Amino acid sequence: MSVAPTWLSGEGWRHQGSGIEGLYSSDLALDVARRAEAAHLDFVFRPDASFLPLSVMEQSFGFSSLDPTLLLASIARETSRIGLVTTISTTFGHPYHAARQLMSLHWLSRGRAGWNVVTALQGNENFGLPDMPSSEARYARAAEFTQVVRRLWGSFPSRALLVDREAGHYADTDLILPIDHQGANFQVRGPMNLPEYPGADIPLMQAGGSALGVDFAGQVADMVFAQTPDLAAALAMRRQLSDRAQAHRRQPRDVRLLPGLSLYLGDTREEARALFLATHHRLDRQQRMARVRDFLGLDLADWPDDRPITNADLPENHRSPRCASQCDALRRIIRDDHPTPPDLLARPEILASVHWQVIGTVDDAVAEIATWFRAGGIDGFIAVPGGSVRSLDLLLDALIPRLVEAGLFRSRYTADTLRGHLED
């Protein structure tokens, strides 16, 4: 699950007892990680961004956060089984630094580190770049970056450590070798100044949904943090990932599809819906119509409220820079439901994130998760609780136990490493 405090975003931080005062300490993430470990989850995950949009900050904390790798390192000693997945950008970072950070987290957590590989969409001005590199350039750099990181991990193999006190022989230096990488983006001699952790390796996560992103995932990812707002999108993503995995001579099962699942939970559907609407109530009609224009190219400014919207009303060849899966989901809503403007503007797909969303009871969430899993659309999910800490509580204290009862999730850990959990 995500330890980014999504349940505090929007208006969530304003609730009494929200814990917002602990946002810039490790206490909040540690509490969530301990509870997630008690529920036997695979991992906690901290997304990240390298820029700060100020427009959000007046009303909420936006992308303001601690460094994810330092945060997870701070809670490694306070947990023992749960995986710790950090985020490091390949566009703005350097592979030697990343390789050392990640292997350090792996040692500190005794084999529980994971790496969310991101190419980033913004933030270039913070790293001396006048413009963001093209998508093609970012993914070419990401492929070289991950290759160098993995070679650095292997440059100081664990078997090179002898620690022979009697002979005074600490390491077999014949096994510690430079990588002598000379590439288009990086020149790295190596070896790394830290041995690889013995045993389980560091799994990789990837989140890009473009054709280039899916191909990159098929090449390197063990997990894909997907933006699939409905089951049709998830099934399509599963097919694409399987195709690209096979193209890179990997097994489809080795690339696990884990959509983000935004959960607004309540004891009743009415309570959950009220929580969702209250969280997003500052998003006014003009802002919602602007999102429709962005997503669909459709201007609703003069559209009568009682006139349904149909496929014939959508501009041809409109391509939004936003998430393609979210735009496709909105097109399917218009195709199937013919909503009026008030109906469309109240849709969760307009108001909130590009993730799969359940706004309802624990029963509703269990039923939908089971449907998606049995349809072959997911291998799991990354929980993103929303609205208030109540959604987090219901996730860990009610939803996960119900999935265990249904035979859809483990009742106990059988491994001590992130790789072990993924292969359980």
Tab-separated table of C-alpha atoms in Angstrom:
chain	number	residue	atom	x	y	z
A	1	MET	CA	0.000	0.000	0.000
A	2	SER	CA	1.001	3.630	-0.379
A	3	VAL	CA	2.410	5.418	2.653
A	4	ALA	CA	1.952	8.745	0.928
A	5	PRO	CA	-0.844	10.039	3.208
A	6	THR	CA	-3.522	10.151	0.499
A	7	TRP	CA	-6.211	9.959	3.178
A	8	LEU	CA	-5.114	13.445	4.228
A	9	SER	CA	-5.240	15.007	0.743
A	10	GLY	CA	-8.020	17.343	-0.349
A	11	GLU	CA	-9.971	18.176	2.793
A	12	GLY	CA	-8.857	15.045	4.657
A	13	TRP	CA	-6.119	16.793	6.638
A	14	ARG	CA	-8.669	19.124	8.222
A	15	HIS	CA	-10.420	16.371	10.208
A	16	GLN	CA	-9.745	16.312	13.945
A	17	GLY	CA	-7.217	13.608	14.732
A	18	SER	CA	-5.972	13.421	11.131
A	19	GLY	CA	-2.335	13.441	12.264
A	20	ILE	CA	-1.342	16.086	9.715
A	21	GLU	CA	1.100	17.577	12.233
A	22	GLY	CA	3.296	14.486	11.756
A	23	LEU	CA	3.580	14.874	7.976
A	24	TYR	CA	7.281	15.762	8.093
A	25	SER	CA	8.324	13.129	10.608
A	26	SER	CA	8.723	9.380	10.235
A	27	ASP	CA	6.062	8.669	12.869
A	28	LEU	CA	3.113	8.760	10.469
A	29	ALA	CA	4.722	6.413	7.931
A	30	LEU	CA	6.015	4.128	10.681
A	31	ASP	CA	2.538	3.736	12.171
A	32	VAL	CA	1.101	2.843	8.772
A	33	ALA	CA	3.970	0.449	8.006
A	34	ARG	CA	3.575	-1.379	11.314
A	35	ARG	CA	-0.171	-1.761	10.784
A	36	ALA	CA	0.357	-2.903	7.186
A	37	GLU	CA	2.902	-5.445	8.414
A	38	ALA	CA	0.425	-6.725	11.003
A	39	ALA	CA	-1.995	-7.261	8.098
A	40	HIS	CA	0.755	-9.181	6.202
A	41	LEU	CA	0.864	-6.834	3.204
A	42	ASP	CA	3.642	-7.278	0.639
A	43	PHE	CA	5.068	-3.793	0.911
A	44	VAL	CA	4.584	-0.137	1.657
A	45	PHE	CA	5.411	2.233	-1.163
A	46	ARG	CA	6.371	5.905	-1.225
A	47	PRO	CA	5.863	7.763	-4.522
A	48	ASP	CA	7.755	10.992	-5.071
A	49	ALA	CA	8.041	14.117	-7.212
A	50	SER	CA	10.909	16.520	-7.836
A	51	PHE	CA	8.912	19.721	-8.016
A	52	LEU	CA	6.319	21.628	-5.976
A	53	PRO	CA	3.220	23.107	-7.666
A	54	LEU	CA	2.359	26.080	-5.475
A	55	SER	CA	-1.265	26.353	-6.612
A	56	VAL	CA	-2.195	23.390	-4.416
A	57	MET	CA	-0.284	24.420	-1.312
A	58	GLU	CA	-2.751	27.013	-0.060
A	59	GLN	CA	-5.358	24.305	0.486
A	60	SER	CA	-3.378	21.066	0.931
A	61	PHE	CA	0.168	19.690	1.097
A	62	GLY	CA	0.325	18.518	-2.533
A	63	PHE	CA	3.735	17.058	-3.429
A	64	SER	CA	5.472	18.396	-0.312
A	65	SER	CA	7.166	15.422	1.355
A	66	LEU	CA	10.259	13.926	2.937
A	67	ASP	CA	12.753	12.156	0.695
A	68	PRO	CA	11.246	8.667	0.189
A	69	THR	CA	14.469	6.656	0.524
A	70	LEU	CA	15.497	8.398	3.742
A	71	LEU	CA	11.965	7.999	5.095
A	72	LEU	CA	11.881	4.255	4.420
A	73	ALA	CA	15.387	3.814	5.800
A	74	SER	CA	14.205	5.438	9.015
A	75	ILE	CA	11.483	2.817	9.483
A	76	ALA	CA	13.469	-0.214	8.295
A	77	ARG	CA	14.754	-1.010	11.793
A	78	GLU	CA	11.275	-0.645	13.293
A	79	THR	CA	9.754	-3.281	10.977
A	80	SER	CA	10.857	-6.815	10.142
A	81	ARG	CA	8.872	-8.407	7.291
A	82	ILE	CA	7.130	-5.819	5.121
A	83	GLY	CA	8.750	-4.652	1.869
A	84	LEU	CA	9.896	-1.032	1.503
A	85	VAL	CA	9.542	0.360	-2.032
A	86	THR	CA	11.122	3.749	-2.643
A	87	THR	CA	11.041	6.022	-5.696
A	88	ILE	CA	14.105	7.281	-7.577
A	89	SER	CA	14.001	9.170	-10.879
A	90	THR	CA	16.198	8.048	-13.762
A	91	THR	CA	15.810	11.431	-15.497
A	92	PHE	CA	17.300	13.562	-12.743
A	93	GLY	CA	19.525	11.132	-10.836
A	94	HIS	CA	22.755	9.226	-11.422
A	95	PRO	CA	22.953	5.409	-11.429
A	96	TYR	CA	25.935	5.125	-9.064
A	97	HIS	CA	24.185	7.196	-6.416
A	98	ALA	CA	20.906	5.303	-6.919
A	99	ALA	CA	22.588	1.894	-6.829
A	100	ARG	CA	24.286	2.697	-3.535
A	101	GLN	CA	21.153	4.185	-1.952
A	102	LEU	CA	19.014	1.215	-2.909
A	103	MET	CA	21.519	-1.427	-1.835
A	104	SER	CA	21.981	0.446	1.454
A	105	LEU	CA	18.212	0.293	2.052
A	106	HIS	CA	18.329	-3.408	1.131
A	107	TRP	CA	21.018	-4.080	3.753
A	108	LEU	CA	19.320	-1.955	6.424
A	109	SER	CA	16.014	-3.779	5.877
A	110	ARG	CA	17.609	-7.229	5.467
A	111	GLY	CA	16.386	-7.812	1.922
A	112	ARG	CA	13.140	-5.851	1.851
A	113	ALA	CA	13.950	-2.962	-0.519
A	114	GLY	CA	12.195	-2.262	-3.817
A	115	TRP	CA	12.710	0.436	-6.449
A	116	ASN	CA	9.934	2.361	-8.165
A	117	VAL	CA	11.657	3.463	-11.385
A	118	VAL	CA	10.230	6.764	-12.657
A	119	THR	CA	11.204	8.924	-15.623
A	120	ALA	CA	9.348	11.979	-14.220
A	121	LEU	CA	7.038	14.348	-16.074
A	122	GLN	CA	8.101	17.654	-14.509
A	123	GLY	CA	10.883	19.183	-12.453
A	124	ASN	CA	13.520	19.843	-15.112
A	125	GLU	CA	14.026	23.439	-13.940
A	126	ASN	CA	15.287	22.122	-10.594
A	127	PHE	CA	18.107	20.213	-12.293
A	128	GLY	CA	19.452	22.772	-14.734
A	129	LEU	CA	17.424	21.578	-17.724
A	130	PRO	CA	15.614	24.293	-19.727
A	131	ASP	CA	13.050	21.773	-20.999
A	132	MET	CA	11.869	18.296	-20.115
A	133	PRO	CA	13.542	15.675	-22.312
A	134	SER	CA	11.222	13.935	-24.768
A	135	SER	CA	9.509	10.713	-23.754
A	136	GLU	CA	11.829	8.791	-26.104
A	137	ALA	CA	14.910	10.364	-24.519
A	138	ARG	CA	13.646	9.747	-20.977
A	139	TYR	CA	12.972	6.059	-21.575
A	140	ALA	CA	16.265	5.535	-23.397
A	141	ARG	CA	18.028	7.066	-20.402
A	142	ALA	CA	15.908	4.937	-18.011
A	143	ALA	CA	16.890	1.726	-19.809
A	144	GLU	CA	20.590	2.598	-19.602
A	145	PHE	CA	20.220	3.822	-16.001
A	146	THR	CA	18.637	0.571	-14.765
A	147	GLN	CA	21.193	-1.508	-16.654
A	148	VAL	CA	24.046	0.371	-14.978
A	149	VAL	CA	22.428	0.094	-11.535
A	150	ARG	CA	22.025	-3.657	-11.877
A	151	ARG	CA	25.598	-4.080	-13.113
A	152	LEU	CA	26.871	-2.039	-10.169
A	153	TRP	CA	24.919	-4.259	-7.766
A	154	GLY	CA	26.665	-7.263	-9.279
A	155	SER	CA	30.114	-5.652	-9.358
A	156	PHE	CA	30.727	-6.434	-5.668
A	157	PRO	CA	29.092	-9.859	-5.212
A	158	SER	CA	28.312	-11.045	-1.714
A	159	ARG	CA	30.482	-14.125	-2.190
A	160	ALA	CA	33.507	-11.814	-2.408
A	161	LEU	CA	33.153	-11.124	1.311
A	162	LEU	CA	35.394	-13.603	3.161
A	163	VAL	CA	35.812	-11.916	6.570
A	164	ASP	CA	38.495	-14.487	7.466
A	165	ARG	CA	39.843	-13.291	10.804
A	166	GLU	CA	42.443	-16.041	11.104
A	167	ALA	CA	44.023	-15.340	7.716
A	168	GLY	CA	43.360	-11.614	7.849
A	169	HIS	CA	41.620	-11.849	4.507
A	170	TYR	CA	38.541	-9.596	4.302
A	171	ALA	CA	37.496	-9.948	0.657
A	172	ASP	CA	38.399	-11.750	-2.549
A	173	THR	CA	39.244	-8.785	-4.743
A	174	ASP	CA	39.423	-10.976	-7.844
A	175	LEU	CA	35.609	-11.061	-7.665
A	176	ILE	CA	35.135	-7.291	-7.217
A	177	LEU	CA	35.281	-5.949	-10.753
A	178	PRO	CA	34.726	-2.625	-12.517
A	179	ILE	CA	31.831	-2.462	-14.970
A	180	ASP	CA	33.555	-0.018	-17.353
A	181	HIS	CA	30.259	1.252	-18.721
A	182	GLN	CA	30.480	3.699	-21.633
A	183	GLY	CA	27.000	4.647	-22.799
A	184	ALA	CA	25.036	7.437	-24.434
A	185	ASN	CA	24.104	8.993	-21.077
A	186	PHE	CA	26.545	7.625	-18.504
A	187	GLN	CA	30.176	6.689	-18.114
A	188	VAL	CA	30.648	4.620	-14.968
A	189	ARG	CA	33.782	2.658	-14.109
A	190	GLY	CA	32.705	0.926	-10.892
A	191	PRO	CA	32.778	-1.225	-8.895
A	192	MET	CA	30.258	-0.100	-6.299
A	193	ASN	CA	31.681	0.507	-2.835
A	194	LEU	CA	29.047	-1.657	-1.156
A	195	PRO	CA	28.579	-5.418	-1.527
A	196	GLU	CA	25.306	-6.816	-2.790
A	197	TYR	CA	22.993	-8.174	-0.130
A	198	PRO	CA	23.236	-11.982	-0.005
A	199	GLY	CA	20.078	-13.733	-1.088
A	200	ALA	CA	17.032	-11.922	-2.375
A	201	ASP	CA	17.496	-9.265	-5.045
A	202	ILE	CA	15.788	-5.841	-5.267
A	203	PRO	CA	12.506	-5.983	-7.251
A	204	LEU	CA	11.672	-3.123	-9.605
A	205	MET	CA	8.380	-1.293	-10.017
A	206	GLN	CA	7.369	0.886	-12.968
A	207	ALA	CA	4.325	3.072	-13.580
A	208	GLY	CA	4.428	4.462	-17.123
A	209	GLY	CA	1.262	3.805	-19.145
A	210	SER	CA	2.410	4.991	-22.585
A	211	ALA	CA	3.562	2.547	-25.251
A	212	LEU	CA	7.165	3.311	-24.317
A	213	GLY	CA	6.385	2.903	-20.618
A	214	VAL	CA	4.653	-0.447	-21.130
A	215	ASP	CA	7.559	-1.712	-23.227
A	216	PHE	CA	10.025	-0.599	-20.540
A	217	ALA	CA	7.929	-2.384	-17.910
A	218	GLY	CA	7.954	-5.543	-20.012
A	219	GLN	CA	11.733	-5.296	-20.107
A	220	VAL	CA	12.627	-4.569	-16.460
A	221	ALA	CA	9.650	-4.443	-14.082
A	222	ASP	CA	8.607	-7.023	-11.508
A	223	MET	CA	5.576	-4.861	-10.592
A	224	VAL	CA	3.563	-2.284	-12.522
A	225	PHE	CA	1.782	0.460	-10.585
A	226	ALA	CA	-0.931	0.918	-13.197
A	227	GLN	CA	-3.540	3.612	-13.714
A	228	THR	CA	-6.534	1.527	-14.771
A	229	PRO	CA	-9.805	3.299	-13.924
A	230	ASP	CA	-12.014	0.387	-14.978
A	231	LEU	CA	-11.778	-3.352	-15.633
A	232	ALA	CA	-11.611	-2.902	-19.403
A	233	ALA	CA	-8.510	-0.752	-18.976
A	234	ALA	CA	-6.957	-3.309	-16.617
A	235	LEU	CA	-7.553	-6.189	-19.023
A	236	ALA	CA	-6.078	-4.170	-21.886
A	237	MET	CA	-3.021	-3.315	-19.777
A	238	ARG	CA	-2.597	-6.962	-18.783
A	239	ARG	CA	-2.554	-7.984	-22.454
A	240	GLN	CA	-0.067	-5.266	-23.357
A	241	LEU	CA	2.271	-6.161	-20.489
A	242	SER	CA	2.140	-9.848	-21.374
A	243	ASP	CA	2.970	-9.072	-25.008
A	244	ARG	CA	5.908	-6.833	-24.102
A	245	ALA	CA	7.242	-9.267	-21.501
A	246	GLN	CA	7.315	-12.030	-24.094
A	247	ALA	CA	8.941	-9.681	-26.598
A	248	HIS	CA	11.774	-9.261	-24.073
A	249	ARG	CA	11.951	-13.048	-23.487
A	250	ARG	CA	10.311	-12.910	-20.094
A	251	GLN	CA	7.313	-14.768	-18.709
A	252	PRO	CA	4.095	-12.679	-18.417
A	253	ARG	CA	3.640	-13.869	-14.829
A	254	ASP	CA	6.939	-12.185	-13.898
A	255	VAL	CA	5.420	-8.742	-14.591
A	256	ARG	CA	2.765	-8.292	-11.901
A	257	LEU	CA	-0.048	-5.835	-12.612
A	258	LEU	CA	-0.843	-3.875	-9.430
A	259	PRO	CA	-3.287	-1.031	-10.151
A	260	GLY	CA	-3.656	1.789	-7.702
A	261	LEU	CA	-6.960	1.337	-5.865
A	262	SER	CA	-8.404	4.548	-4.442
A	263	LEU	CA	-10.664	3.637	-1.514
A	264	TYR	CA	-13.279	5.947	-0.017
A	265	LEU	CA	-14.850	3.642	2.538
A	266	GLY	CA	-17.760	4.001	4.934
A	267	ASP	CA	-20.230	1.887	6.866
A	268	THR	CA	-22.792	2.705	4.157
A	269	ARG	CA	-22.540	3.754	0.518
A	270	GLU	CA	-24.128	7.061	1.408
A	271	GLU	CA	-21.459	7.726	4.021
A	272	ALA	CA	-18.669	6.854	1.564
A	273	ARG	CA	-20.170	9.031	-1.162
A	274	ALA	CA	-20.517	11.942	1.247
A	275	LEU	CA	-16.869	11.516	2.267
A	276	PHE	CA	-15.768	11.539	-1.378
A	277	LEU	CA	-17.792	14.649	-2.239
A	278	ALA	CA	-16.645	16.496	0.882
A	279	THR	CA	-13.022	15.736	0.041
A	280	HIS	CA	-13.387	17.334	-3.405
A	281	HIS	CA	-15.973	20.019	-2.720
A	282	ARG	CA	-13.564	22.875	-3.501
A	283	LEU	CA	-13.354	21.721	-7.108
A	284	ASP	CA	-15.999	24.007	-8.621
A	285	ARG	CA	-18.016	23.638	-11.821
A	286	GLN	CA	-15.619	25.746	-13.909
A	287	GLN	CA	-12.657	23.612	-12.830
A	288	ARG	CA	-14.575	20.426	-13.604
A	289	MET	CA	-15.529	21.698	-17.065
A	290	ALA	CA	-11.871	22.559	-17.675
A	291	ARG	CA	-10.980	18.929	-16.933
A	292	VAL	CA	-13.600	17.732	-19.433
A	293	ARG	CA	-12.081	20.016	-22.083
A	294	ASP	CA	-8.635	18.665	-21.251
A	295	PHE	CA	-9.646	15.010	-21.219
A	296	LEU	CA	-12.149	14.955	-24.083
A	297	GLY	CA	-11.864	18.231	-25.998
A	298	LEU	CA	-15.528	18.894	-25.203
A	299	ASP	CA	-16.655	22.390	-24.164
A	300	LEU	CA	-19.678	22.264	-21.825
A	301	ALA	CA	-19.833	26.015	-21.121
A	302	ASP	CA	-23.086	26.526	-23.075
A	303	TRP	CA	-24.389	22.963	-22.908
A	304	PRO	CA	-27.927	22.614	-21.509
A	305	ASP	CA	-27.981	20.682	-18.254
A	306	ASP	CA	-30.768	18.392	-19.495
A	307	ARG	CA	-29.153	17.488	-22.813
A	308	PRO	CA	-27.379	14.074	-22.806
A	309	ILE	CA	-23.815	13.780	-24.112
A	310	THR	CA	-23.231	11.067	-26.709
A	311	ASN	CA	-20.270	9.732	-28.665
A	312	ALA	CA	-21.318	11.850	-31.637
A	313	ASP	CA	-20.645	14.973	-29.555
A	314	LEU	CA	-16.991	14.162	-28.901
A	315	PRO	CA	-14.405	15.912	-31.104
A	316	GLU	CA	-12.522	13.568	-33.396
A	317	ASN	CA	-8.794	12.994	-32.966
A	318	HIS	CA	-8.556	14.797	-29.617
A	319	ARG	CA	-5.513	13.565	-27.694
A	320	SER	CA	-5.113	14.687	-24.120
A	321	PRO	CA	-1.668	14.913	-22.499
A	322	ARG	CA	-3.334	13.343	-19.444
A	323	CYS	CA	-3.587	9.619	-18.746
A	324	ALA	CA	-4.948	7.801	-21.801
A	325	SER	CA	-6.714	5.151	-19.700
A	326	GLN	CA	-8.716	7.805	-17.823
A	327	CYS	CA	-9.761	9.474	-21.094
A	328	ASP	CA	-10.797	6.109	-22.522
A	329	ALA	CA	-12.836	5.364	-19.394
A	330	LEU	CA	-14.700	8.678	-19.777
A	331	ARG	CA	-15.414	7.892	-23.433
A	332	ARG	CA	-16.881	4.538	-22.377
A	333	ILE	CA	-19.108	6.295	-19.805
A	334	ILE	CA	-20.425	8.617	-22.509
A	335	ARG	CA	-20.881	5.747	-24.945
A	336	ASP	CA	-22.759	3.540	-22.479
A	337	ASP	CA	-24.606	6.011	-20.220
A	338	HIS	CA	-25.219	9.196	-22.276
A	339	PRO	CA	-24.791	11.371	-19.146
A	340	THR	CA	-26.050	14.932	-18.830
A	341	PRO	CA	-23.434	17.573	-17.890
A	342	PRO	CA	-24.329	17.471	-14.149
A	343	ASP	CA	-23.998	13.665	-14.207
A	344	LEU	CA	-20.640	13.743	-16.002
A	345	LEU	CA	-19.228	16.532	-13.834
A	346	ALA	CA	-20.066	14.532	-10.693
A	347	ARG	CA	-18.218	11.422	-11.876
A	348	PRO	CA	-15.231	10.292	-9.758
A	349	GLU	CA	-13.191	10.117	-12.980
A	350	ILE	CA	-13.557	13.901	-13.275
A	351	LEU	CA	-13.256	14.796	-9.602
A	352	ALA	CA	-10.366	12.653	-8.479
A	353	SER	CA	-7.429	10.498	-9.505
A	354	VAL	CA	-6.798	8.369	-12.554
A	355	HIS	CA	-6.827	5.253	-10.390
A	356	TRP	CA	-9.409	2.518	-10.042
A	357	GLN	CA	-11.860	3.787	-7.428
A	358	VAL	CA	-14.230	2.167	-4.974
A	359	ILE	CA	-16.543	4.585	-3.188
A	360	GLY	CA	-18.659	2.418	-0.912
A	361	THR	CA	-18.579	-0.172	1.840
A	362	VAL	CA	-16.042	-2.863	2.640
A	363	ASP	CA	-18.463	-5.359	1.063
A	364	ASP	CA	-18.442	-3.321	-2.149
A	365	ALA	CA	-14.640	-3.259	-2.197
A	366	VAL	CA	-14.301	-7.014	-1.572
A	367	ALA	CA	-16.777	-7.793	-4.357
A	368	GLU	CA	-15.038	-5.546	-6.882
A	369	ILE	CA	-11.546	-6.773	-6.038
A	370	ALA	CA	-12.738	-10.374	-6.405
A	371	THR	CA	-14.353	-9.581	-9.770
A	372	TRP	CA	-11.224	-7.958	-11.166
A	373	PHE	CA	-8.955	-10.728	-9.884
A	374	ARG	CA	-11.113	-13.577	-11.205
A	375	ALA	CA	-11.409	-11.828	-14.570
A	376	GLY	CA	-7.606	-11.872	-14.848
A	377	GLY	CA	-7.329	-8.093	-14.737
A	378	ILE	CA	-4.994	-7.828	-11.736
A	379	ASP	CA	-2.327	-9.695	-9.803
A	380	GLY	CA	-2.939	-7.517	-6.758
A	381	PHE	CA	-3.396	-3.836	-6.046
A	382	ILE	CA	-1.733	-0.893	-4.325
A	383	ALA	CA	-4.168	0.526	-1.800
A	384	VAL	CA	-4.573	4.309	-1.831
A	385	PRO	CA	-7.031	5.190	0.986
A	386	GLY	CA	-8.799	8.530	0.549
A	387	GLY	CA	-10.897	11.102	2.365
A	388	SER	CA	-9.947	10.503	5.982
A	389	VAL	CA	-8.077	8.169	8.282
A	390	ARG	CA	-11.348	6.204	8.532
A	391	SER	CA	-10.722	4.782	5.037
A	392	LEU	CA	-7.259	3.666	6.152
A	393	ASP	CA	-8.711	2.022	9.258
A	394	LEU	CA	-11.401	0.168	7.312
A	395	LEU	CA	-8.816	-1.008	4.774
A	396	LEU	CA	-6.455	-2.526	7.338
A	397	ASP	CA	-8.948	-3.619	10.009
A	398	ALA	CA	-11.853	-4.844	7.864
A	399	LEU	CA	-11.121	-5.095	4.132
A	400	ILE	CA	-7.872	-7.069	4.328
A	401	PRO	CA	-9.308	-9.609	6.826
A	402	ARG	CA	-12.299	-10.085	4.511
A	403	LEU	CA	-9.963	-10.809	1.590
A	404	VAL	CA	-8.181	-13.368	3.773
A	405	GLU	CA	-11.531	-15.020	4.602
A	406	ALA	CA	-12.378	-15.122	0.891
A	407	GLY	CA	-9.111	-16.910	0.107
A	408	LEU	CA	-7.818	-13.942	-1.881
A	409	PHE	CA	-4.947	-12.989	0.422
A	410	ARG	CA	-2.459	-14.592	2.788
A	411	SER	CA	-3.209	-15.087	6.482
A	412	ARG	CA	0.467	-14.971	7.478
A	413	TYR	CA	3.898	-14.276	6.042
A	414	THR	CA	5.919	-17.151	4.637
A	415	ALA	CA	8.945	-15.037	3.660
A	416	ASP	CA	11.133	-12.290	5.108
A	417	THR	CA	12.029	-10.444	1.897
A	418	LEU	CA	10.097	-8.452	-0.693
A	419	ARG	CA	11.071	-10.915	-3.420
A	420	GLY	CA	9.766	-13.729	-1.255
A	421	HIS	CA	6.424	-11.983	-0.748
A	422	LEU	CA	6.004	-11.412	-4.498
A	423	GLU	CA	6.650	-15.071	-5.237
A	424	ASP	CA	4.403	-16.335	-2.415
